[in-house]
Tab-separated table of C-alpha atoms in Angstrom:
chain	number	residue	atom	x	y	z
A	398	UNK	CA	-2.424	-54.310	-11.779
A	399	UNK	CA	-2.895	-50.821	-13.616
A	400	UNK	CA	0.723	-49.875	-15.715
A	401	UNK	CA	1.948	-46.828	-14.174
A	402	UNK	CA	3.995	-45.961	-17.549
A	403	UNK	CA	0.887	-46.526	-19.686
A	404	UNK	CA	-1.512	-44.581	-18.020
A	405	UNK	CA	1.417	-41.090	-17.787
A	406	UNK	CA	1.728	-41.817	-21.294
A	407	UNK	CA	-2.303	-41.585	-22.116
A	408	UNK	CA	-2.274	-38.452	-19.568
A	409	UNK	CA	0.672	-37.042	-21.704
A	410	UNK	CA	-1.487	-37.384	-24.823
A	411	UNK	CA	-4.271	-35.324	-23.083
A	412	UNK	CA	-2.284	-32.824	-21.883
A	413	UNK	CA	-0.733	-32.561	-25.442
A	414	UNK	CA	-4.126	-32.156	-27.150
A	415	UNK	CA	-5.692	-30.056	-23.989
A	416	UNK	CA	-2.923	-27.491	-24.706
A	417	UNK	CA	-3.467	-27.494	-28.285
A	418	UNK	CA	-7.408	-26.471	-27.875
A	419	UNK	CA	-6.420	-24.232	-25.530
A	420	UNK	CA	-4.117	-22.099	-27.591
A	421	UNK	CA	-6.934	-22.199	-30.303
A	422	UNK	CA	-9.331	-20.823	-27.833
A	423	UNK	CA	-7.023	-18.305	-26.546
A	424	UNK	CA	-6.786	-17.290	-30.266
A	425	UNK	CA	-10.342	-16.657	-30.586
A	426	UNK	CA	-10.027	-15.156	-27.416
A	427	UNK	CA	-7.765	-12.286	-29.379
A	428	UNK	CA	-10.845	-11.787	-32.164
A	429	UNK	CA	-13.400	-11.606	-29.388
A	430	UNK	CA	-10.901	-8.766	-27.594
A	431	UNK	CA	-10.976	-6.602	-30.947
A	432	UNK	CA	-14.719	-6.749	-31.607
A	433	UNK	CA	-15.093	-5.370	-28.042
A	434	UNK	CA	-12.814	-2.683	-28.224
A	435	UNK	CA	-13.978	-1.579	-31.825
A	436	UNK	CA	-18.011	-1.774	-30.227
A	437	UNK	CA	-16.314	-0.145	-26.850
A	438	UNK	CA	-17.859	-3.590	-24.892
A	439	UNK	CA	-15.872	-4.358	-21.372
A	440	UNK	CA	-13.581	-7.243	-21.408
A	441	UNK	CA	-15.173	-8.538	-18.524
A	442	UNK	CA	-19.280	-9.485	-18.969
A	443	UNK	CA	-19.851	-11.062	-15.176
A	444	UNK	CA	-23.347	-12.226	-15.841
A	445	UNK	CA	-21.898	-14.021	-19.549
A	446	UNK	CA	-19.288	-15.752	-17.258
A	447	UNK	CA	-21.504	-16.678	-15.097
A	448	UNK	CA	-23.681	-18.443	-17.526
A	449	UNK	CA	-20.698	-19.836	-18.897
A	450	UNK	CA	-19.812	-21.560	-15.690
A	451	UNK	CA	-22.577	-22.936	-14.909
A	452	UNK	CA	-22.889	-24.775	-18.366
A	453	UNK	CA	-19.502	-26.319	-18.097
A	454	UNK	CA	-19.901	-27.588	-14.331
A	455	UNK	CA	-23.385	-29.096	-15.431
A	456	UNK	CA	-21.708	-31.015	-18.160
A	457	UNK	CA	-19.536	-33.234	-15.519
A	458	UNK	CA	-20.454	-37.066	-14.751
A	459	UNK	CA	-20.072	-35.975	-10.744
A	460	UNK	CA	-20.048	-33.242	-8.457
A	461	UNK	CA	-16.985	-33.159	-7.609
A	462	UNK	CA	-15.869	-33.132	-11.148
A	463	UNK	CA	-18.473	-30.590	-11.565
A	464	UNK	CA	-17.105	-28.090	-9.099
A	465	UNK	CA	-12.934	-28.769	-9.967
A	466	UNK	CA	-14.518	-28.259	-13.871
A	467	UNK	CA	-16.142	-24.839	-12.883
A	468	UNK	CA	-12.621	-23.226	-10.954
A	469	UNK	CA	-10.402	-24.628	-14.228
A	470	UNK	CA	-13.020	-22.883	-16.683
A	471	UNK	CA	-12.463	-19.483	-14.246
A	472	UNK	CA	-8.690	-19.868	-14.450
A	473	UNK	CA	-8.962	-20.056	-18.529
A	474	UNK	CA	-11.286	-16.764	-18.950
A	475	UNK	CA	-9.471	-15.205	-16.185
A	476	UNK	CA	-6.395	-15.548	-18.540
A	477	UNK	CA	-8.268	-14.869	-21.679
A	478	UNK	CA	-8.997	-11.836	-20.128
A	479	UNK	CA	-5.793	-10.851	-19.293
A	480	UNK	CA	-4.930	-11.833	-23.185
A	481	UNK	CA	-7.340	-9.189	-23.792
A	482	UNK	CA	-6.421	-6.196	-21.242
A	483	UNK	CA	-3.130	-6.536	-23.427
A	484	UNK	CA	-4.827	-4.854	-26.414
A	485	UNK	CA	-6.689	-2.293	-24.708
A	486	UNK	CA	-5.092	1.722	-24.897
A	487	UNK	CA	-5.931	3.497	-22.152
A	488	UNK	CA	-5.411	3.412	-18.790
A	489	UNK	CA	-4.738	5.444	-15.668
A	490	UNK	CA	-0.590	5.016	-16.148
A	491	UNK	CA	-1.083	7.327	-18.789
A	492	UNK	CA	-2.007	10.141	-17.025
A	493	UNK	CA	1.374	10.076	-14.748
A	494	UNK	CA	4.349	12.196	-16.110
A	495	UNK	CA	8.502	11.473	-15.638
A	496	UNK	CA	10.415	13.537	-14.069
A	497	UNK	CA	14.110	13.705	-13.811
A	498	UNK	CA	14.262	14.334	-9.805
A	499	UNK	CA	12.479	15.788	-7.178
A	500	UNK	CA	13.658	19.497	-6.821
A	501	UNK	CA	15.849	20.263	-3.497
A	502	UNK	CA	16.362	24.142	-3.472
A	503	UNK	CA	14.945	26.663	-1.234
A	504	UNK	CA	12.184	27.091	-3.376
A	505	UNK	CA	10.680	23.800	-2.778
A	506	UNK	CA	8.380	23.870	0.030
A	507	UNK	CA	7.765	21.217	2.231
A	508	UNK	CA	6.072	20.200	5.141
A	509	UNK	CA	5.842	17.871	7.525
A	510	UNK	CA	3.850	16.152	10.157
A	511	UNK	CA	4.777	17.629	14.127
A	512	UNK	CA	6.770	20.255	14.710
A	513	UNK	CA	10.820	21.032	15.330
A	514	UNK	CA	12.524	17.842	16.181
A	515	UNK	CA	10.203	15.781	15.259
A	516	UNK	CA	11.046	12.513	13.187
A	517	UNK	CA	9.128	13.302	9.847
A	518	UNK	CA	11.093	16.871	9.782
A	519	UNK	CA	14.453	14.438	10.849
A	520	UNK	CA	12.836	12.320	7.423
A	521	UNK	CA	12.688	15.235	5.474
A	522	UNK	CA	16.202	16.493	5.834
A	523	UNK	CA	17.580	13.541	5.495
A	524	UNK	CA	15.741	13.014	1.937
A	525	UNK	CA	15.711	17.269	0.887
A	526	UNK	CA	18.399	18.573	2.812
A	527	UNK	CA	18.573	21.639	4.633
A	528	UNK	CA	18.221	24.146	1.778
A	529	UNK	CA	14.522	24.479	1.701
A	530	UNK	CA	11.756	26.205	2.799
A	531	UNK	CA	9.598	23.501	5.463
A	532	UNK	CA	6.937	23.676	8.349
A	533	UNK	CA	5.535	21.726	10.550
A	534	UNK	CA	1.491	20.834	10.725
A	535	UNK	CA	-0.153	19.254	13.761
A	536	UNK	CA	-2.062	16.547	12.221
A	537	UNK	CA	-1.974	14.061	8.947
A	538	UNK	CA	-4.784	15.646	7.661
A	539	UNK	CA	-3.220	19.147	8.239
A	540	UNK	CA	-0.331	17.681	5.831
A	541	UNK	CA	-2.451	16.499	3.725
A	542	UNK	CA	-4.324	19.438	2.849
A	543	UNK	CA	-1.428	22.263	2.685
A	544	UNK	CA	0.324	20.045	-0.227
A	545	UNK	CA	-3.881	19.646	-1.771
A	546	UNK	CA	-4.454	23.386	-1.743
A	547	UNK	CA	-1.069	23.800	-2.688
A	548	UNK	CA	0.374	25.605	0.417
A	549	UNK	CA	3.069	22.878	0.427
A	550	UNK	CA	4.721	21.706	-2.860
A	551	UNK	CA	5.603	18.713	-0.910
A	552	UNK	CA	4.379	16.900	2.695
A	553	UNK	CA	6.191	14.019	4.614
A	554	UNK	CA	3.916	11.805	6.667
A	555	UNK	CA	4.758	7.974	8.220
A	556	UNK	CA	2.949	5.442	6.995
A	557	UNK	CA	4.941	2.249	8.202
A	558	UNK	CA	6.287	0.793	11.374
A	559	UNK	CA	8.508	-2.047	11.742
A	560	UNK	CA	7.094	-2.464	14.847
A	561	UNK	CA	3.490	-1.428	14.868
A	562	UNK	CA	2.773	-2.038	11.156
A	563	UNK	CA	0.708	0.398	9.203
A	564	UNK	CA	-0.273	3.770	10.311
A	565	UNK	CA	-4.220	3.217	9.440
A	566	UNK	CA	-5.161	6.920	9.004
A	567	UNK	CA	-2.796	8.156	6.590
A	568	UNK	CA	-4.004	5.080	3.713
A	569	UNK	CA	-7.564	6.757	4.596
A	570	UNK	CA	-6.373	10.190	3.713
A	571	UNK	CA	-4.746	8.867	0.599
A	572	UNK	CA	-8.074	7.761	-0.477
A	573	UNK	CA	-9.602	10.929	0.422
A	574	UNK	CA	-6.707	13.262	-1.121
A	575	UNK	CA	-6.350	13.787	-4.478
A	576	UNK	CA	-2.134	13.599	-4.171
A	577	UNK	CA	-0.057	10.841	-4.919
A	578	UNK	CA	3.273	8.867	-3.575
A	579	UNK	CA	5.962	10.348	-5.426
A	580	UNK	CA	9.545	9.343	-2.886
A	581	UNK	CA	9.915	7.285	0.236
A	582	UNK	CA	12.482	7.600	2.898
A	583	UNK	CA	13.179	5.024	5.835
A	584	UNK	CA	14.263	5.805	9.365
A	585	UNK	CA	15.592	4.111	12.381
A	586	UNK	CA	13.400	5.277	15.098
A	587	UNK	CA	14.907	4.857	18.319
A	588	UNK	CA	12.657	6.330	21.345
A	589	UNK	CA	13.583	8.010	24.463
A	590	UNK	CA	12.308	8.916	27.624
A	591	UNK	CA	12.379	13.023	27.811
A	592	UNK	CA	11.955	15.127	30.947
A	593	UNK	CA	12.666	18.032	32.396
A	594	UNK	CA	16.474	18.929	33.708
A	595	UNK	CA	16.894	17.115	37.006
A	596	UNK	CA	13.590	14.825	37.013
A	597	UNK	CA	14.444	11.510	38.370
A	598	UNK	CA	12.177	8.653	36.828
A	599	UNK	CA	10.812	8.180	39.951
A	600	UNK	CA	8.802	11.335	39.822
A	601	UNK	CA	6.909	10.585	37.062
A	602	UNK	CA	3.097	10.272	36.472
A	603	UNK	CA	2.251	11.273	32.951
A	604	UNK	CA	4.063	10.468	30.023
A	605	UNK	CA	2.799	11.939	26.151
A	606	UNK	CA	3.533	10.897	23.155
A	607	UNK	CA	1.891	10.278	19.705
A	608	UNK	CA	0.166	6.021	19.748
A	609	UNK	CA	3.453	5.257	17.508
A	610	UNK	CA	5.351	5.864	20.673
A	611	UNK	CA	3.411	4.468	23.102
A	612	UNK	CA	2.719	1.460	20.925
A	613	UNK	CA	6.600	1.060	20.316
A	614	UNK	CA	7.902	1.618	23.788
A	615	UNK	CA	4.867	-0.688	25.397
A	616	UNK	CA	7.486	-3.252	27.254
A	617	UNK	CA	9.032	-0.387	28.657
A	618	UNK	CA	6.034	1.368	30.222
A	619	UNK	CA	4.751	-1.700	31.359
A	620	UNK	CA	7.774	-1.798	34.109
A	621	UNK	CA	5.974	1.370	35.623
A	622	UNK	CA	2.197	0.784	36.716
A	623	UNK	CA	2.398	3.894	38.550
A	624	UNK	CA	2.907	6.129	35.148
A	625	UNK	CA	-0.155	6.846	33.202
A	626	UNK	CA	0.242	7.630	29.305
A	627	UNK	CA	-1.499	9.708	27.221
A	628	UNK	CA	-1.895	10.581	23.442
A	629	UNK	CA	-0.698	13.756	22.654
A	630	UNK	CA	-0.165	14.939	18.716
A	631	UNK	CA	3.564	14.304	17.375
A	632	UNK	CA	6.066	12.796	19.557
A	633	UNK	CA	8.335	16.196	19.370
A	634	UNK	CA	5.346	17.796	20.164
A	635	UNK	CA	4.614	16.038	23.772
A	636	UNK	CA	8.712	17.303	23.917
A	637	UNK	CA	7.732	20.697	23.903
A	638	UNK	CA	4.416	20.143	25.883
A	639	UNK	CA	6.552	18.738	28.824
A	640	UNK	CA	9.033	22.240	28.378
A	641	UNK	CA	6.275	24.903	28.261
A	642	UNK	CA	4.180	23.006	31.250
A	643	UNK	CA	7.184	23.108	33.817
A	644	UNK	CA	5.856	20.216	35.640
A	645	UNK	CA	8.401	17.648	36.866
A	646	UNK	CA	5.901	14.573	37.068
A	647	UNK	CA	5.680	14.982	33.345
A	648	UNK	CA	7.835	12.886	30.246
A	649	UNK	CA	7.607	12.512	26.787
A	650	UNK	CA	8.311	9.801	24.202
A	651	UNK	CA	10.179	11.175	21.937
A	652	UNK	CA	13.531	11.833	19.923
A	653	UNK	CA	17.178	12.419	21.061
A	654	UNK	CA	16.698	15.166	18.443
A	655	UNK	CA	13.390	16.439	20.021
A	656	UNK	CA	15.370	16.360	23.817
A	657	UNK	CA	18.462	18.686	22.037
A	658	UNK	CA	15.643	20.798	20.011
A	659	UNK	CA	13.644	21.331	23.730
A	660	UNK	CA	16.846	21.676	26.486
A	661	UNK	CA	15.190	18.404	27.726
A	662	UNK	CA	17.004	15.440	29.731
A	663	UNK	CA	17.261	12.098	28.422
A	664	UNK	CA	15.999	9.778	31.256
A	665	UNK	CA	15.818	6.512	29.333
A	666	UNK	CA	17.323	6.063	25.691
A	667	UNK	CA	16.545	3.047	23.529
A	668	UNK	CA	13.109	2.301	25.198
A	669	UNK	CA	11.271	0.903	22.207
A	670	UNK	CA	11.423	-3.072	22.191
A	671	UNK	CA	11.901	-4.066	19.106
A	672	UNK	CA	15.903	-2.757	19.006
A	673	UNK	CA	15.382	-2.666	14.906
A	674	UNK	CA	12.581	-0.397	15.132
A	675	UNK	CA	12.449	1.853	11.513
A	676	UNK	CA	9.630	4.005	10.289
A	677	UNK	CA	8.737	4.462	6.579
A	678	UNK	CA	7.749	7.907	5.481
A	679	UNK	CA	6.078	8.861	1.892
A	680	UNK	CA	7.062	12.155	0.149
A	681	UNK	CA	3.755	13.002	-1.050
A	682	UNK	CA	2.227	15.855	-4.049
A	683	UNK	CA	-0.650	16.311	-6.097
A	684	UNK	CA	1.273	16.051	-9.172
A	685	UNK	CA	0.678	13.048	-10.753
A	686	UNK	CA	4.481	12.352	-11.667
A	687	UNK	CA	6.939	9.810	-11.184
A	688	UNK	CA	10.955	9.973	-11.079
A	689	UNK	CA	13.105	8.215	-13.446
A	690	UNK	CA	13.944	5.015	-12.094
A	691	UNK	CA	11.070	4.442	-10.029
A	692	UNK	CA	10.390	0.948	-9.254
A	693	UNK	CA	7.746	0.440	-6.751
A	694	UNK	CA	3.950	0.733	-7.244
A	695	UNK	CA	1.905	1.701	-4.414
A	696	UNK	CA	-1.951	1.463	-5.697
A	697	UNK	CA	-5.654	0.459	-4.103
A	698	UNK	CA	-8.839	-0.574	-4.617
A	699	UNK	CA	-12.258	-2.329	-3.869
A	700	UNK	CA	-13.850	-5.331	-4.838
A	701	UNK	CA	-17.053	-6.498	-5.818
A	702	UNK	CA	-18.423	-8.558	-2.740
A	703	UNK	CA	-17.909	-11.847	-4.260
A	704	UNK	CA	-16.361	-14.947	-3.908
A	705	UNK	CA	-12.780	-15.485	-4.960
A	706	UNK	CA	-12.544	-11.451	-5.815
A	707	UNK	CA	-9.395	-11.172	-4.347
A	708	UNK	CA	-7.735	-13.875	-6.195
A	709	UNK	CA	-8.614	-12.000	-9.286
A	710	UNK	CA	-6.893	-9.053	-8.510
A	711	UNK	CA	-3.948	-10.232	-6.677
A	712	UNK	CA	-3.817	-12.797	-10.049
A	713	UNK	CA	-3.513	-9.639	-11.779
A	714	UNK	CA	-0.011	-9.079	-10.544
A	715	UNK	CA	1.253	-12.443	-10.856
A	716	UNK	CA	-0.119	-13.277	-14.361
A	717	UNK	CA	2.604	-9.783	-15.219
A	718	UNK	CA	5.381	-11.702	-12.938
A	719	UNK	CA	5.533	-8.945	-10.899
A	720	UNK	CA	6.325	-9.182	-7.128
A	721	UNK	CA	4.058	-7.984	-4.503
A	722	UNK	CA	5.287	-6.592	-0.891
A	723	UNK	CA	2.633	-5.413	0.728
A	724	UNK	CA	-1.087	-5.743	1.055
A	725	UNK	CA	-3.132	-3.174	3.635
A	726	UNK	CA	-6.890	-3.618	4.361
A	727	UNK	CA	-9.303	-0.929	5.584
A	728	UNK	CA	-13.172	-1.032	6.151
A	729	UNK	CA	-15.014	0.649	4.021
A	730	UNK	CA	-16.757	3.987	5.947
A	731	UNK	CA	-21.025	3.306	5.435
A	732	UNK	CA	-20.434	-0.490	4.435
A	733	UNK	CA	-20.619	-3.456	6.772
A	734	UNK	CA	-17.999	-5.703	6.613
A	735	UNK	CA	-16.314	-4.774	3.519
A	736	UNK	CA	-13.187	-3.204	2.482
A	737	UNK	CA	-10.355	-1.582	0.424
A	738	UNK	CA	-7.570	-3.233	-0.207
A	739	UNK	CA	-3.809	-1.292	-0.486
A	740	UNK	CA	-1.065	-2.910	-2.527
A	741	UNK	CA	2.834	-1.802	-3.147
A	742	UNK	CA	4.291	-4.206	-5.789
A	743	UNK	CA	7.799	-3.770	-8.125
A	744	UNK	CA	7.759	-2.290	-11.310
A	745	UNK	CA	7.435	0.891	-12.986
A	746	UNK	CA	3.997	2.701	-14.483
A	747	UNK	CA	6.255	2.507	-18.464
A	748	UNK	CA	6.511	-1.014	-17.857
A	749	UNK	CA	4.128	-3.306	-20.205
A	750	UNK	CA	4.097	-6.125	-17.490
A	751	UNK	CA	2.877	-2.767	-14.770
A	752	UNK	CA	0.442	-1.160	-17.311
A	753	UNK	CA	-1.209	-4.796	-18.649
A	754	UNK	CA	-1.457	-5.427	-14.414
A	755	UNK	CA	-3.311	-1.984	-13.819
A	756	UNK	CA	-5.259	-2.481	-17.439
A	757	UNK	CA	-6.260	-5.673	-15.589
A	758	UNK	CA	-7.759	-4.581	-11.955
A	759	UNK	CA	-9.107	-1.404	-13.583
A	760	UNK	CA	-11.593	-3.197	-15.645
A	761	UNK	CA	-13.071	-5.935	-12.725
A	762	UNK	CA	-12.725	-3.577	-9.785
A	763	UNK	CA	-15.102	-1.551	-8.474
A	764	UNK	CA	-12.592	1.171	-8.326
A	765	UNK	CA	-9.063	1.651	-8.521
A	766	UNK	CA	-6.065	4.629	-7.400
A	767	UNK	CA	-2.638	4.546	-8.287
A	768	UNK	CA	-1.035	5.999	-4.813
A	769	UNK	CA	2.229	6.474	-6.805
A	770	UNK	CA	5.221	5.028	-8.454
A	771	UNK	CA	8.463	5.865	-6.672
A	772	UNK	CA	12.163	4.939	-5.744
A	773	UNK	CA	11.739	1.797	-2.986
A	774	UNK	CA	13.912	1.862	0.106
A	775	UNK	CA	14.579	-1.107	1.772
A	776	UNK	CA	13.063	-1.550	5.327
């Protein structure tokens, strides 16, 4: 029978001396990493790698040792290069500036997605305050492009539902905008049905509201076949669409806020089904700044359309020890089947852990944003 004790002890004296070559590679790793910044050569060669892969697999006795040989050799020059990123200068961190706070005056001008009542201008106040100048804009993109061509200094849009997850068209416009993440504020959203004074529920056909609404209150529609819903802009909005038609077979989704702002009658409160149902809104400009004591990265990017890609990136962050929260996917427009990836992990652009991370995915993606680096709130 085969000694259990001996053969850990032989595997111990591998491991010692496997160890011990690998910190001498890794040390040659460091002399390789200064030639190719001195020359201005990438850290990453794919097609050198490649090579390098397929030499080491073909020197197994079997296949299978062939193929476990080939992902232990990627592991070791995945971490070589991260050895490497460490000694590099520049990357995109450095073009983000710290601020002390946002400013909150009535200078500051803000706006907001909807109109009066609406839960982004709710958002706002409760981040800004009241002493500031703010308007509302019909449409994400609307947002988006007053704080661009600097109408707005600032713009609140949702981006995150308890409930219904991630609001897919604003991480398009972030990609499309040139502004950036720079504060966060959460909400409890809790829907109601809205009508005109004296409507009962029985009389209505048509309810509007934005697809947030809808989505959220689904259980609750689904009691009343008869009613028909339709998507309608912002859920205050629908409020004020139901006011200015005068039509009794009419409701909105909406606010309590939105049925005070609109002289409207709250037929059903609570109506969303998920009873801890919060919305996350970003506080976005096209400053590239962060506030002191930001700890949350928001960033994305796309890969090349390989095998195992992912894993490299996403290694990225936990090579710096860093915790991710989120991950967000979105098809690429004009490319079949492949897609850019959005990540929010802690830590803060000044951090060496944050900057060797971004150092990292900048050099083996095909291209990389930083969204922003702000405050995290708590869902």
């Amino acid at each position: 029978m085969i000694d259990l004790q001996r053969s850990r002890e032989e595997i111990d004296k591998i491991d010692a001396k496997m160890v011990e070559l690998f910190e001498q590679r890794m040390k040659i790793s460091q002399n390789v990493a200064e030639y190719k910044i001195n020359t201005g050569k990438p850290v990453l060669d794919r097609e050198r790698e490649k090579q390098k892969l397929d030499s080491v697999e073909k020197l197994a006795r079997t296949e299978y040792n062939g193929q476990a040989v080939r992902e232990l050799f990627s592991q070791i020059m995945s971490m070589s290069r991260k050895l490497q990123y460490t000694m590099m200068n520049y990357n995109q961190a450095s073009e983000f500036h710290k601020i002390t706070e946002i400013p909150k005056n009535n200078e500051t001008k803000i706006v907001y997605f909807g109109t009066k009542g609406s839960y982004s201008e709710q958002a706002m106040e409760e981040y800004f305050g009241t002493d500031i100048t703010s308007f509302g804009a019909s449409s994400f993109y609307e947002v988006m492009s007053k704080v661009s061509n600097g109408e707005a200094d600032y713009g609140v849009l949702p981006i995150e539902n308890t409930t219904t997850g991630g609001i897919t068209d604003i991480y398009d416009l972030l990609v499309e905008f040139d502004n950036y993440i720079v504060a966060e504020q959460v909400l409890k959203v809790d829907q109601a049905l809205l009508s005109l004074s004296g409507t009962n529920l029985s009389e209505i056909r048509t309810v509007y509201s934005h697809p947030q609404g809808i989505l959220q209150s689904r259980k609750f529609l689904e009691q009343y076949p008869n009613i028909k819903t339709v998507e309608f802009g912002s859920t205050a909005g629908c409020a004020k669409k139901v006011l200015e038609d005068g039509d009794k077979t009419q409701a909105a989704i909406a606010s309590i806020r939105a049925a005070s702002t609109y002289g409207l009658e709250v037929l059903a409160s609570n109506i969303n089904y998920e009873e801890v149902n919060s919305t996350r809104f970003i506080i976005i400009t096209k400053q590239r700044q962060f506030c002191e004591g930001s700890n949350k990265m928001s960033i994305c990017f796309t890969l090349p359309h390989e095998s195992g890609s992912l894993y490299n990136m996403l290694s990225h962050i936990i090579f710096n020890n860093l915790n991710m929260s989120k991950i967000e996917s979105r098809p690429i427009p004009g490319k079949k089947f492949e897609y850019r990836f959005f990540v929010d992990f802690d830590g803060c652009i000044e951090e060496a852990s944050v900057i060797n991370t971004l150092r990292g995915i900048e050099a083996e993606a095909l291209d990389i944003k930083i969204l922003g680096n702000y405050i995290g709130v708590d869902l």
